[in-house]
Short mmCIF file of C-alpha atoms in Angstrom, two decimals:
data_model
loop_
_atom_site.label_atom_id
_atom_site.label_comp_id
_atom_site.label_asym_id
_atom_site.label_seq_id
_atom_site.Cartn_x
_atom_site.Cartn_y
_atom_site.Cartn_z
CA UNK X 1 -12.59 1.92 21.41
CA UNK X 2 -13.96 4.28 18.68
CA UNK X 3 -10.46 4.75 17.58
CA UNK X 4 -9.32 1.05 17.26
CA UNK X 5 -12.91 0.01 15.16
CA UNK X 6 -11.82 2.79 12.76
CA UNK X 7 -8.07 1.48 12.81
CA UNK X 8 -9.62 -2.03 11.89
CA UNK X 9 -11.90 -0.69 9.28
CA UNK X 10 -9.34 0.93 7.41
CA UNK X 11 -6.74 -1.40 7.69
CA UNK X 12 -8.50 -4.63 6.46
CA UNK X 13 -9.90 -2.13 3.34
CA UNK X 14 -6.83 -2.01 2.85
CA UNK X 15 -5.20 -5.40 3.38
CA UNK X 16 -8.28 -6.61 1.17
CA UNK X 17 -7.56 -4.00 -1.90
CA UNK X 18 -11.31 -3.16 -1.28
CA UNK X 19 -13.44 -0.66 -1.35
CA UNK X 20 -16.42 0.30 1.17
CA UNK X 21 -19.12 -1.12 -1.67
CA UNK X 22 -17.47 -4.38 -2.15
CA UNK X 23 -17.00 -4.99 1.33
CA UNK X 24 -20.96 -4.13 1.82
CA UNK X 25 -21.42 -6.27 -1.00
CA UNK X 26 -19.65 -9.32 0.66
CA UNK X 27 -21.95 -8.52 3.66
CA UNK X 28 -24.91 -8.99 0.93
CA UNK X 29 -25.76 -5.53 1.82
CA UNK X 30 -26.46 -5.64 5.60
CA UNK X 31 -24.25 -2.48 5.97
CA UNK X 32 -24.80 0.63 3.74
CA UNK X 33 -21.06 1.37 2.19
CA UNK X 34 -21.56 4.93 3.50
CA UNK X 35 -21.81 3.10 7.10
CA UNK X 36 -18.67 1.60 5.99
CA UNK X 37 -17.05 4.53 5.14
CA UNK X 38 -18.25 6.81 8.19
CA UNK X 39 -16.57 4.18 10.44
CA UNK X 40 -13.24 4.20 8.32
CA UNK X 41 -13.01 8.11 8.38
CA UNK X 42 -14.13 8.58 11.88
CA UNK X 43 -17.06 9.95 11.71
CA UNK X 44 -19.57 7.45 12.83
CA UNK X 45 -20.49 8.59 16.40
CA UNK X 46 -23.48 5.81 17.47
CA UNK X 47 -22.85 2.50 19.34
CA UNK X 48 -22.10 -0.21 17.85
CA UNK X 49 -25.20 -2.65 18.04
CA UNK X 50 -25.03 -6.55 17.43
CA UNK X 51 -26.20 -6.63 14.37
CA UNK X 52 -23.85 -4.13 12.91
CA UNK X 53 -21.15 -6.17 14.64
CA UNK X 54 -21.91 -9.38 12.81
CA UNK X 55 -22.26 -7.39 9.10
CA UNK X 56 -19.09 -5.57 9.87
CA UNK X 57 -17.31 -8.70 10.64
CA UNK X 58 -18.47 -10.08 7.11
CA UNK X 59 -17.69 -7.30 5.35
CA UNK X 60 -14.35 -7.13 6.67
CA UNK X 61 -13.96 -11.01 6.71
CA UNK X 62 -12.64 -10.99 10.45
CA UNK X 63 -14.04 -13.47 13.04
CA UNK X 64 -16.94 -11.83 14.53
CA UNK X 65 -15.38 -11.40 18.08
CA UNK X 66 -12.58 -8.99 16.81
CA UNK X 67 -15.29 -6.57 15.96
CA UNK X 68 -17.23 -7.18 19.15
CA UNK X 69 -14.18 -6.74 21.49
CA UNK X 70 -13.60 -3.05 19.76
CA UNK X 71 -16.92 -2.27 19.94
CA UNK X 72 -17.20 -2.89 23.82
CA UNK X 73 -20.25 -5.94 23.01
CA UNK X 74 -19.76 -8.86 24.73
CA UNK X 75 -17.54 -11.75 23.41
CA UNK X 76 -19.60 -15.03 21.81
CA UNK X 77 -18.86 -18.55 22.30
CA UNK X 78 -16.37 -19.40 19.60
CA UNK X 79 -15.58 -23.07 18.98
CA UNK X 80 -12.46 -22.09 17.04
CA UNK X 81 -10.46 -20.03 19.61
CA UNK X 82 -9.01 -23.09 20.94
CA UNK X 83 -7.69 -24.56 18.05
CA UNK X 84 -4.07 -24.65 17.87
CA UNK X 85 -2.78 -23.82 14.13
CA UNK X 86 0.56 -23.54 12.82
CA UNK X 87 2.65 -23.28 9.77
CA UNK X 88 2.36 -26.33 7.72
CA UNK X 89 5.08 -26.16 5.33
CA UNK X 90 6.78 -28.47 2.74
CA UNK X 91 10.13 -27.63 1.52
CA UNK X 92 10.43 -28.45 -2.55
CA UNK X 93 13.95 -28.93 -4.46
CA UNK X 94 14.00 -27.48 -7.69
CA UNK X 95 14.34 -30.56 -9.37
CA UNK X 96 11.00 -31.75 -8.02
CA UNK X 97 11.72 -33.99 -4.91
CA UNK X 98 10.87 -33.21 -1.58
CA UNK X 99 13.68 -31.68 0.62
#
């Protein structure tokens, strides 16, 4: 589990061209950078509690659940999981007019 939190961690840093202090500072501070950065390298050993669930989640600007499920906490009631999204794409001619 350890392993796939750190996997996440790094990988939205990365998919977000961020660094551990922005993403703390999107969190508005509820998780040190140096937190951040522990869990990217590897090195944070503790569990995972709630509350550093839900500031992790905001720093990395994943739903809350994706960091919950890693961490082994249990799953919350999500009224968004069952809505059904797809692509919702216009074609557009060069000239201007719809395709």
């Amino acid at each position: 589990m350890a392993d796939d939190l750190q996997q996440l961690v790094r990988r939205r840093l990365l998919e977000l061209s961020s660094t551990a202090q922005a993403a703390s500072r999107r969190a508005q501070w509820a998780i040190a950078p140096e937190t951040i950065t522990r869990i990217a390298d590897g090195r944070h050993s503790g569990m995972v509690s709630e509350r550093l669930a839900a500031a992790l989640a905001r720093a990395l600007d994943v739903p809350e659940n994706r960091v919950r499920r890693l961490a082994g906490l249990p799953l919350l009631a999500d009224p968004r999981a069952d809505i059904c999204t797809g692509p919702h794409l216009r074609v557009v001619r060069d000239d201007g007019r719809p395709a």
